[in-house]
PDB file of C-alpha atoms in Angstrom:
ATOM      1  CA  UNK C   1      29.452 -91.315 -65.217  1.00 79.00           C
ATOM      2  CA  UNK C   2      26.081 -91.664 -63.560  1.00 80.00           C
ATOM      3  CA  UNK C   3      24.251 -95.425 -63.405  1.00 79.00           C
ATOM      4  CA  UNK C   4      21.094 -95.514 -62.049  1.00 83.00           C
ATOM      5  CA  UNK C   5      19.533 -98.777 -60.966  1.00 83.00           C
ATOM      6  CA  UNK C   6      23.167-100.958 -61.062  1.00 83.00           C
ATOM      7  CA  UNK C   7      22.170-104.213 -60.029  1.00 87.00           C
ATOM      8  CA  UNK C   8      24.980-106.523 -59.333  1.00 89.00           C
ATOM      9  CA  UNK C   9      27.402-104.253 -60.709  1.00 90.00           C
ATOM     10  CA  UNK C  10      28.130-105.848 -64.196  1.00 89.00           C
ATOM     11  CA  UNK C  11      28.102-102.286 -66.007  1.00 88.00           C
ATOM     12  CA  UNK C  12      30.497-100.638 -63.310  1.00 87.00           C
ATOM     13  CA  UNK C  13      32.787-103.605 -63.906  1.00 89.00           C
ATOM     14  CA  UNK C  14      32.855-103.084 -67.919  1.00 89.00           C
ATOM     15  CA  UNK C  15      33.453 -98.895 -66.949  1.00 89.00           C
ATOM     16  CA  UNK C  16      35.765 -99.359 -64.939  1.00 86.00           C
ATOM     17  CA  UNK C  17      37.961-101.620 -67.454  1.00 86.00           C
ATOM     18  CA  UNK C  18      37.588 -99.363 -70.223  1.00 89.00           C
ATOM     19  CA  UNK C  19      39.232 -96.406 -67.534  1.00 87.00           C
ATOM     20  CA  UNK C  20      35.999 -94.491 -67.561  1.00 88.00           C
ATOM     21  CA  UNK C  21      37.233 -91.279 -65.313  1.00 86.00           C
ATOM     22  CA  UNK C  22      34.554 -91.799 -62.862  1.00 88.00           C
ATOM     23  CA  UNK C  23      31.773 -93.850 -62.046  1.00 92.00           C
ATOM     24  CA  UNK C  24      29.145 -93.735 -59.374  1.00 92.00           C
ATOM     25  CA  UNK C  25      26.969 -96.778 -59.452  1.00 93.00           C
ATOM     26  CA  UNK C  26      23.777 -96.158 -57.468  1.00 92.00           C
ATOM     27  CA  UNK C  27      20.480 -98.573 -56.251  1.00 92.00           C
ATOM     28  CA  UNK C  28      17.990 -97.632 -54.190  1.00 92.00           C
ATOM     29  CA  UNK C  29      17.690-101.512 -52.557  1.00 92.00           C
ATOM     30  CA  UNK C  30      20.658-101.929 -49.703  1.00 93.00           C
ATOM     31  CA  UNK C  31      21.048-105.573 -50.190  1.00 94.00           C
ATOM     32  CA  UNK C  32      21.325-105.049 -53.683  1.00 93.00           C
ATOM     33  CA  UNK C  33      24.366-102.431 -53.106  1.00 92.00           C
ATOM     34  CA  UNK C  34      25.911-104.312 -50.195  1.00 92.00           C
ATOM     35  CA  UNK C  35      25.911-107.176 -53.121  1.00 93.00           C
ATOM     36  CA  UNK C  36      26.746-104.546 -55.720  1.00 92.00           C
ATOM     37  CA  UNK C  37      29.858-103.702 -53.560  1.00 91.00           C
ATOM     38  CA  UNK C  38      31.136-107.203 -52.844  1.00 93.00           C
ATOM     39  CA  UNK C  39      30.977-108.434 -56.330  1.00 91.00           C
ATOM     40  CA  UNK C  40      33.382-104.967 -57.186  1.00 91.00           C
ATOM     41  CA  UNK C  41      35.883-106.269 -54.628  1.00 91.00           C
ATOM     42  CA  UNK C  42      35.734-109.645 -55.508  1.00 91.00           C
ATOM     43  CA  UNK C  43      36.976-108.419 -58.744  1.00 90.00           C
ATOM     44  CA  UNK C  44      39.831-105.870 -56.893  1.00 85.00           C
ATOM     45  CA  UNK C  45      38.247-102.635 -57.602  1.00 87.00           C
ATOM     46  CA  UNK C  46      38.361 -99.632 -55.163  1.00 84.00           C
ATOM     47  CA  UNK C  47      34.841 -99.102 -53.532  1.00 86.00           C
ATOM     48  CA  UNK C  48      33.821 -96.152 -51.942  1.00 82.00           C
ATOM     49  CA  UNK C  49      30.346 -95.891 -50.189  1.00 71.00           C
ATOM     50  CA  UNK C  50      27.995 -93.092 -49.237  1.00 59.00           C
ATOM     51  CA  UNK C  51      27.080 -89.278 -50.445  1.00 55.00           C
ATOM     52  CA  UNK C  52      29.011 -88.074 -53.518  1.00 51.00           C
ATOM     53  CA  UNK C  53      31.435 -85.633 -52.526  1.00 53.00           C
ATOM     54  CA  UNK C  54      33.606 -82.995 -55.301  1.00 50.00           C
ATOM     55  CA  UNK C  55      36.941 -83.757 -54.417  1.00 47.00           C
ATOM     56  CA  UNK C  56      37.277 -87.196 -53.638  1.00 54.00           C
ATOM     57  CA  UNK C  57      38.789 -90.147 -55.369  1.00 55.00           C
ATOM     58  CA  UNK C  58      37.754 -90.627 -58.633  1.00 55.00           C
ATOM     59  CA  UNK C  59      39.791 -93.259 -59.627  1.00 62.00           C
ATOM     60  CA  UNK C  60      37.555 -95.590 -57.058  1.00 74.00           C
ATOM     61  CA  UNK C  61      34.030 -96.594 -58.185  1.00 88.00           C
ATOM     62  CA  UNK C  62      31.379 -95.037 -56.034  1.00 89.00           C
ATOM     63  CA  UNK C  63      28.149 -96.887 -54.876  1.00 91.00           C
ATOM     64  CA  UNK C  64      25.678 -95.072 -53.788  1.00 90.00           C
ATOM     65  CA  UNK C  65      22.287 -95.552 -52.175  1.00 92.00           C
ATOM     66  CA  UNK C  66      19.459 -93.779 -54.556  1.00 93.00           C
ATOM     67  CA  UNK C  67      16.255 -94.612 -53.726  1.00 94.00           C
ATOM     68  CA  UNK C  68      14.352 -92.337 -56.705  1.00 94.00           C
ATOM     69  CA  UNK C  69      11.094 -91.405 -54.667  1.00 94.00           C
ATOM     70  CA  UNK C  70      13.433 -89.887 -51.980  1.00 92.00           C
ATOM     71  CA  UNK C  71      16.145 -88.305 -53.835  1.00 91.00           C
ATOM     72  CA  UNK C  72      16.279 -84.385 -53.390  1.00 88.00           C
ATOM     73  CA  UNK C  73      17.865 -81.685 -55.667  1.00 89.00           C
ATOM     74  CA  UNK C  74      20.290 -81.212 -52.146  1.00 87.00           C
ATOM     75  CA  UNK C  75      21.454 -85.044 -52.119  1.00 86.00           C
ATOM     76  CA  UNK C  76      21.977 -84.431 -56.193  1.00 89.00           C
ATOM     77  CA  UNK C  77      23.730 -81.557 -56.389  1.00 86.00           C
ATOM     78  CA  UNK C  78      27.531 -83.083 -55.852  1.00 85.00           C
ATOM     79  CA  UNK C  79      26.769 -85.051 -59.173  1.00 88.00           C
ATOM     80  CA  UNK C  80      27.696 -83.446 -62.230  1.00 89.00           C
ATOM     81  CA  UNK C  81      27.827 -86.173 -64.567  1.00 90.00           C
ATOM     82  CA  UNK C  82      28.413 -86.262 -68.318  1.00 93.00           C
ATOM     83  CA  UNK C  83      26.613 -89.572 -69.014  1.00 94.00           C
ATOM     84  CA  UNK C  84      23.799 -91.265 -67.051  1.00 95.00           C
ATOM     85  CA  UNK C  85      23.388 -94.723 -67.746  1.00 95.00           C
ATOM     86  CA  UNK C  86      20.546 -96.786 -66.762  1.00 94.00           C
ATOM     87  CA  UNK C  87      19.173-100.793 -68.042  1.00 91.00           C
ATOM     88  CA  UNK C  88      16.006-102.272 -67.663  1.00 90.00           C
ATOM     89  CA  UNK C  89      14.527 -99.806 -65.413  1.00 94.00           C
ATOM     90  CA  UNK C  90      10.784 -98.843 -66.630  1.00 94.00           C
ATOM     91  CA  UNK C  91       9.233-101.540 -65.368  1.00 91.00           C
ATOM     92  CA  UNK C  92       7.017 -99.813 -62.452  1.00 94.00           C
ATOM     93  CA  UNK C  93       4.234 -96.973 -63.646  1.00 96.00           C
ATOM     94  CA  UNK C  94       4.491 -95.994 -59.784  1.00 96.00           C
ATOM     95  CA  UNK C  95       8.369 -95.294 -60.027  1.00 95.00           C
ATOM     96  CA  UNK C  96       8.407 -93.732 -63.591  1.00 97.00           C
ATOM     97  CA  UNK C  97       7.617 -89.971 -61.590  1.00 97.00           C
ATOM     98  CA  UNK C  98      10.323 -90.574 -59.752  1.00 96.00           C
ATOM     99  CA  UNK C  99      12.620 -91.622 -62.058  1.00 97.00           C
ATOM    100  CA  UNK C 100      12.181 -89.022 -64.609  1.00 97.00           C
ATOM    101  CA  UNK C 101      12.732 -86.215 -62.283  1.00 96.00           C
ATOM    102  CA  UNK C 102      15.880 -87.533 -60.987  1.00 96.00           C
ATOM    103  CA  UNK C 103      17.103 -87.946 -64.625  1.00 96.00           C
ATOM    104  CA  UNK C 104      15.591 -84.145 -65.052  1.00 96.00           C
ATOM    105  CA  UNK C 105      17.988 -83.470 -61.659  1.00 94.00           C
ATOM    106  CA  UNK C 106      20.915 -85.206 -63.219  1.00 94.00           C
ATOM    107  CA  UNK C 107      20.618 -83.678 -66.930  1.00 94.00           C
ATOM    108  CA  UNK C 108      20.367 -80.185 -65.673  1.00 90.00           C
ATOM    109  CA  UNK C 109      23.228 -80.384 -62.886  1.00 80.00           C
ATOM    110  CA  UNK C 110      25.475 -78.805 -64.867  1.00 69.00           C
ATOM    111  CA  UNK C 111      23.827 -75.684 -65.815  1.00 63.00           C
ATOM    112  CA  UNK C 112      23.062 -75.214 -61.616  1.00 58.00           C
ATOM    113  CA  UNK C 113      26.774 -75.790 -61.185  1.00 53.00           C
ATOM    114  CA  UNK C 114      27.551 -73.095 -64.028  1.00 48.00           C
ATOM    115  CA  UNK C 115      24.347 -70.715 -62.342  1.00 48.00           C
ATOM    116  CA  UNK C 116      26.210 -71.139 -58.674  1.00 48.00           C
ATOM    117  CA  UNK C 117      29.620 -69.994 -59.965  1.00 47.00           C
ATOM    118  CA  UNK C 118      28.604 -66.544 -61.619  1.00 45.00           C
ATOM    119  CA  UNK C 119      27.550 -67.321 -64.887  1.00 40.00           C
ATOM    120  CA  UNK C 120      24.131 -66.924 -65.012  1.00 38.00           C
ATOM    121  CA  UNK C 121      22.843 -68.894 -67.983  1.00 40.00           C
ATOM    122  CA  UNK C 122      20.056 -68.194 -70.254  1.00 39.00           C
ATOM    123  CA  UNK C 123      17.710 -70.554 -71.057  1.00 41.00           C
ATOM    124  CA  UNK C 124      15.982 -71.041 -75.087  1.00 42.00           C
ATOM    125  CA  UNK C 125      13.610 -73.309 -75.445  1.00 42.00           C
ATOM    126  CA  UNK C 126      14.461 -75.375 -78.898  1.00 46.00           C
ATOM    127  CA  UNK C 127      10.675 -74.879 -80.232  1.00 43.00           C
ATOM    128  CA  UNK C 128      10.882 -78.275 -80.911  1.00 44.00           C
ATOM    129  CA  UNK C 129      13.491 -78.518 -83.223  1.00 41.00           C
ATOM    130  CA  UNK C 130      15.925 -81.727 -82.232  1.00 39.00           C
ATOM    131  CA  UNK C 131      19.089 -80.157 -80.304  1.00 38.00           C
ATOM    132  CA  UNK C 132      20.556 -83.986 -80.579  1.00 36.00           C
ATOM    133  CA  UNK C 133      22.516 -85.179 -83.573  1.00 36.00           C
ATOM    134  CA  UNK C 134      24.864 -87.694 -84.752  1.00 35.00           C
ATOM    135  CA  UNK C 135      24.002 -90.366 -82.515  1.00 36.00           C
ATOM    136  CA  UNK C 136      27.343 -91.496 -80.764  1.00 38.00           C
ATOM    137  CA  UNK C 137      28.736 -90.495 -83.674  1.00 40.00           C
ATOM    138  CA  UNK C 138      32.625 -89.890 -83.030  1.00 37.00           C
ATOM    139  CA  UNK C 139      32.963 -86.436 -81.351  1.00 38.00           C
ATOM    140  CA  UNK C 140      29.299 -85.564 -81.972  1.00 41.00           C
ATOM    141  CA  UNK C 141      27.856 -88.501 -79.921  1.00 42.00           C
ATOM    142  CA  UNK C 142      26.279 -86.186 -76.786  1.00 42.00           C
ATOM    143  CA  UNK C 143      23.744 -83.427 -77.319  1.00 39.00           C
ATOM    144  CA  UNK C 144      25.679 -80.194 -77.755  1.00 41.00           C
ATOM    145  CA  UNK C 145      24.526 -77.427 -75.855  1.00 40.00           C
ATOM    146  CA  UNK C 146      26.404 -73.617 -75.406  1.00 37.00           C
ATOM    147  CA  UNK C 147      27.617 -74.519 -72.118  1.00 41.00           C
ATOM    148  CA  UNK C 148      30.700 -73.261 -70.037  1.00 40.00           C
ATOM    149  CA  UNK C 149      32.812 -75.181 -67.345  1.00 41.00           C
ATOM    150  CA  UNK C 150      33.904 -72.249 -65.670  1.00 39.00           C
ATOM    151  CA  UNK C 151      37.634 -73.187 -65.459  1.00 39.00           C
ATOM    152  CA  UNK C 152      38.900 -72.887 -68.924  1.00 42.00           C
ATOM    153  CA  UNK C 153      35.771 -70.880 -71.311  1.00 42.00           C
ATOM    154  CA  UNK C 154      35.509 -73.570 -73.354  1.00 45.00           C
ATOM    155  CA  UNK C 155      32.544 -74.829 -73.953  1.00 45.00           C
ATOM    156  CA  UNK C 156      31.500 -78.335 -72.835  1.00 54.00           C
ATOM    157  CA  UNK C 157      29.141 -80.975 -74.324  1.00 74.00           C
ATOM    158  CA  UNK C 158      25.455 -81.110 -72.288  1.00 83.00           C
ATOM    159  CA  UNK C 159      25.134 -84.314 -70.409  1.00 92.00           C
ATOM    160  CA  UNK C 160      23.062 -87.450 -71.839  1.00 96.00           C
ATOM    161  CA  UNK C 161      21.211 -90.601 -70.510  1.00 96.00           C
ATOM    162  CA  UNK C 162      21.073 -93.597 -72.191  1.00 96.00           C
ATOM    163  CA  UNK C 163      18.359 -95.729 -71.221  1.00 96.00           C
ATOM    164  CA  UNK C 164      18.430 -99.764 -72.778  1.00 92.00           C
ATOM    165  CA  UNK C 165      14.577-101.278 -71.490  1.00 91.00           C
ATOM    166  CA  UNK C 166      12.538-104.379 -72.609  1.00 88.00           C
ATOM    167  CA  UNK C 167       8.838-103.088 -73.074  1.00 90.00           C
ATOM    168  CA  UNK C 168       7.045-105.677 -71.275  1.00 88.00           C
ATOM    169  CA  UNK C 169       4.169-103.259 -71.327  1.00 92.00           C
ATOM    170  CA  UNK C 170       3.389-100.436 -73.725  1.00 94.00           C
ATOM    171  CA  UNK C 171       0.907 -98.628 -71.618  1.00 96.00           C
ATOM    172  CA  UNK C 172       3.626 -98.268 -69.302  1.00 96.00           C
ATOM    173  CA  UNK C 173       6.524 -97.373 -71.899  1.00 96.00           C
ATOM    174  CA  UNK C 174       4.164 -94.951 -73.212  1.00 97.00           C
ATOM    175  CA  UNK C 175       3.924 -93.601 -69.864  1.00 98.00           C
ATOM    176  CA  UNK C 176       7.294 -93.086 -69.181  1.00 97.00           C
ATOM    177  CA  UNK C 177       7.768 -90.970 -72.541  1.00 97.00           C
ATOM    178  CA  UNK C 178       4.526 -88.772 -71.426  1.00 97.00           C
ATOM    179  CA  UNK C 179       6.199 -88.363 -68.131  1.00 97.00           C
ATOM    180  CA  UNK C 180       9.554 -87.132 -70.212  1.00 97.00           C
ATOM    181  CA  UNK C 181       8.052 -85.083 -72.331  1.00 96.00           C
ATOM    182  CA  UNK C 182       6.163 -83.388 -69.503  1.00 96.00           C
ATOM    183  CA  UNK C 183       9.720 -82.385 -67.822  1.00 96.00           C
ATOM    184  CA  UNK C 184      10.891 -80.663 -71.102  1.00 95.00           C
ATOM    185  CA  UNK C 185      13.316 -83.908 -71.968  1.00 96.00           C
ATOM    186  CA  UNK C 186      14.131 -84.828 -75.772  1.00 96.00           C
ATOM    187  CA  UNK C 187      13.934 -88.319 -75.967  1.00 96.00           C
ATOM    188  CA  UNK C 188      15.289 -90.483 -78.910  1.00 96.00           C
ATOM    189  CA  UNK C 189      14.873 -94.043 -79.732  1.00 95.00           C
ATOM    190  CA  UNK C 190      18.369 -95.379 -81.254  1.00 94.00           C
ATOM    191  CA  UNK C 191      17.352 -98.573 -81.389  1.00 88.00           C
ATOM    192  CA  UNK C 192      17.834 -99.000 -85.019  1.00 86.00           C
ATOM    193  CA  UNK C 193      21.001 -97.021 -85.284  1.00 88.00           C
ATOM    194  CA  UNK C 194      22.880 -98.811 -82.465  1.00 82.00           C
ATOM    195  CA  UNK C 195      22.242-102.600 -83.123  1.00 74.00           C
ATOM    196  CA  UNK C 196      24.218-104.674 -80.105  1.00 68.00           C
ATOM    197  CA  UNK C 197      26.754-106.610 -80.986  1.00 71.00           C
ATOM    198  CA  UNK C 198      26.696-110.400 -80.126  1.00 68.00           C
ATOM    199  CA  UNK C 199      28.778-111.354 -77.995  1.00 66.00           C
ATOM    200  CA  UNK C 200      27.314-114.614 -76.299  1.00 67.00           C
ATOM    201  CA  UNK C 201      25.607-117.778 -78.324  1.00 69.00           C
ATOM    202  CA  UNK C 202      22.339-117.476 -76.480  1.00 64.00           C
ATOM    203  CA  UNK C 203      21.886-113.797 -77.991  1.00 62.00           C
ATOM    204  CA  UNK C 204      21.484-115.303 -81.914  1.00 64.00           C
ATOM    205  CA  UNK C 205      18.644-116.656 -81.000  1.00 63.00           C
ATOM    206  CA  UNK C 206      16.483-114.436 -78.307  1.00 61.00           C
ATOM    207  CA  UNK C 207      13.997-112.251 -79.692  1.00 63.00           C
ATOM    208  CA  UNK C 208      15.327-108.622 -79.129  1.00 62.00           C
ATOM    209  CA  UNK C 209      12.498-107.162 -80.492  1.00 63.00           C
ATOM    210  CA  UNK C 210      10.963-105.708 -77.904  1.00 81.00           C
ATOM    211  CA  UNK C 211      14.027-103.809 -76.638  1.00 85.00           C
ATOM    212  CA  UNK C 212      14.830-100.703 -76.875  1.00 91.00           C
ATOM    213  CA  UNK C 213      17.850 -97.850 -76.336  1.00 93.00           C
ATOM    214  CA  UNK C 214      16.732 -94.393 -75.517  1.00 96.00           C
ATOM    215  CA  UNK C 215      18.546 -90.883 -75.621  1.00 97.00           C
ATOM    216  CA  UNK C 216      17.517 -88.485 -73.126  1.00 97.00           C
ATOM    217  CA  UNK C 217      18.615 -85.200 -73.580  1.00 95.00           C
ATOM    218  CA  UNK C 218      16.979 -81.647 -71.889  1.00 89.00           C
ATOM    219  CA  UNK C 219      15.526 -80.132 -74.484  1.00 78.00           C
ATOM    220  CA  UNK C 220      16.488 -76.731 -73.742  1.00 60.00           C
ATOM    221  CA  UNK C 221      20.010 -75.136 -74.663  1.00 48.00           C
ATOM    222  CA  UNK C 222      21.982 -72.681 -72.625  1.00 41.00           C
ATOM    223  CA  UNK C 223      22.864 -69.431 -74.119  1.00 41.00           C
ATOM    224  CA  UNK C 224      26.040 -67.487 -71.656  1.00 38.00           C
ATOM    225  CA  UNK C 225      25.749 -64.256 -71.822  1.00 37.00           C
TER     226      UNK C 225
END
């Protein structure tokens, strides 16, 4: 699990207690990672640092310095994750390029990984029609795509960001959905299917109006032939 833009590292924390298999937290600001990282040992996690590598421990929460106008498809390519996670992060119109193509990197990683191991995959575009269903619903809650892992033939659910933002300016959320649907990504709003719980007193009365929880999905399926 991919989350992009962590902050002080309050979403790692709640991952890591619910045993999520593994987590890379990533920030493209080093004091806010050096931060990121204390406040995960000051609550006795494992930390590792630096580039994402295959094999290495994944029962140790990664952070990881991601500056988005930077990150190339090389740097990417050890990240293969199944959900990409991000809050509060279209906030800049100069960042939303950069953003969306390192969601568009992280969405398609695992049909490169497939492409690398033999399997040559073959793209269909959906014509529009909505690949996505049954949001978080049970078994169905990712965007199902024809996919194949390589180890076992059985085929494995296409990877998904969810994106929770406060639309402080619609020019610029209407940017960022331009910008996604310019890189072929199907993107969902769920705000009205997915109402938060609340949790804290302060929440009963703030205006959640303006925010919003988005689906991003590719909007292309892979066909193995």
């Amino acid at each position: 699990m991919e989350k992009i833009g962590s902050g002080v590292g309050l979403v790692g924390l709640c991952l890591a207690h619910v045993k999520a298999s593994k987590v890379i937290l990533s920030d493209g600001d080093l004091s806010t990672l050096a931060n990121m990282k204390f406040n995960l040992e000051l609550n006795n996690l494992n930390v590792e640092t630096g580039t994402a590598q295959r094999n290495e421990d994944t029962s140790a929460v990664k952070c990881m310095y991601l500056p988005w106008e930077s990150a190339s498809e090389s740097q990417l390519q050890d990240i293969i994750p199944d959900v990409i996670l991000g809050a509060d992060v279209i906030y800049d119109p100069v960042c939303l390029p950069h953003l969306v193509r390192v969601i568009t990197i992280l969405l398609n990683q695992r049909n490169m990984d497939s492409s690398s191991k033999g399997l040559s995959p073959k793209c269909e575009l959906e014509n529009g029609e909505h690949y996505y269903k049954g949001a978080i619903d049970g078994s169905e809650g990712r965007y199902k795509s024809v996919n194949n892992d390589g180890c076992n033939g059985q085929p494995k659910e296409a990877p998904v960001a969810y994106i929770a933002c406060v639309i402080r300016n619609i020019e610029t959320f209407n940017y960022f959905l331009t910008l996604g649907d310019q890189a072929n990504l199907h993107i969902e709003d769920l705000t009205e299917l997915l109402k938060p719980m609340v949790l804290l007193p302060y929440m009963q009365s703030y205006n959640q109006a303006d925010i919003k929880l988005l689906c991003i999905t590719c909007s292309r399926k892979i066909v193995l032939q």
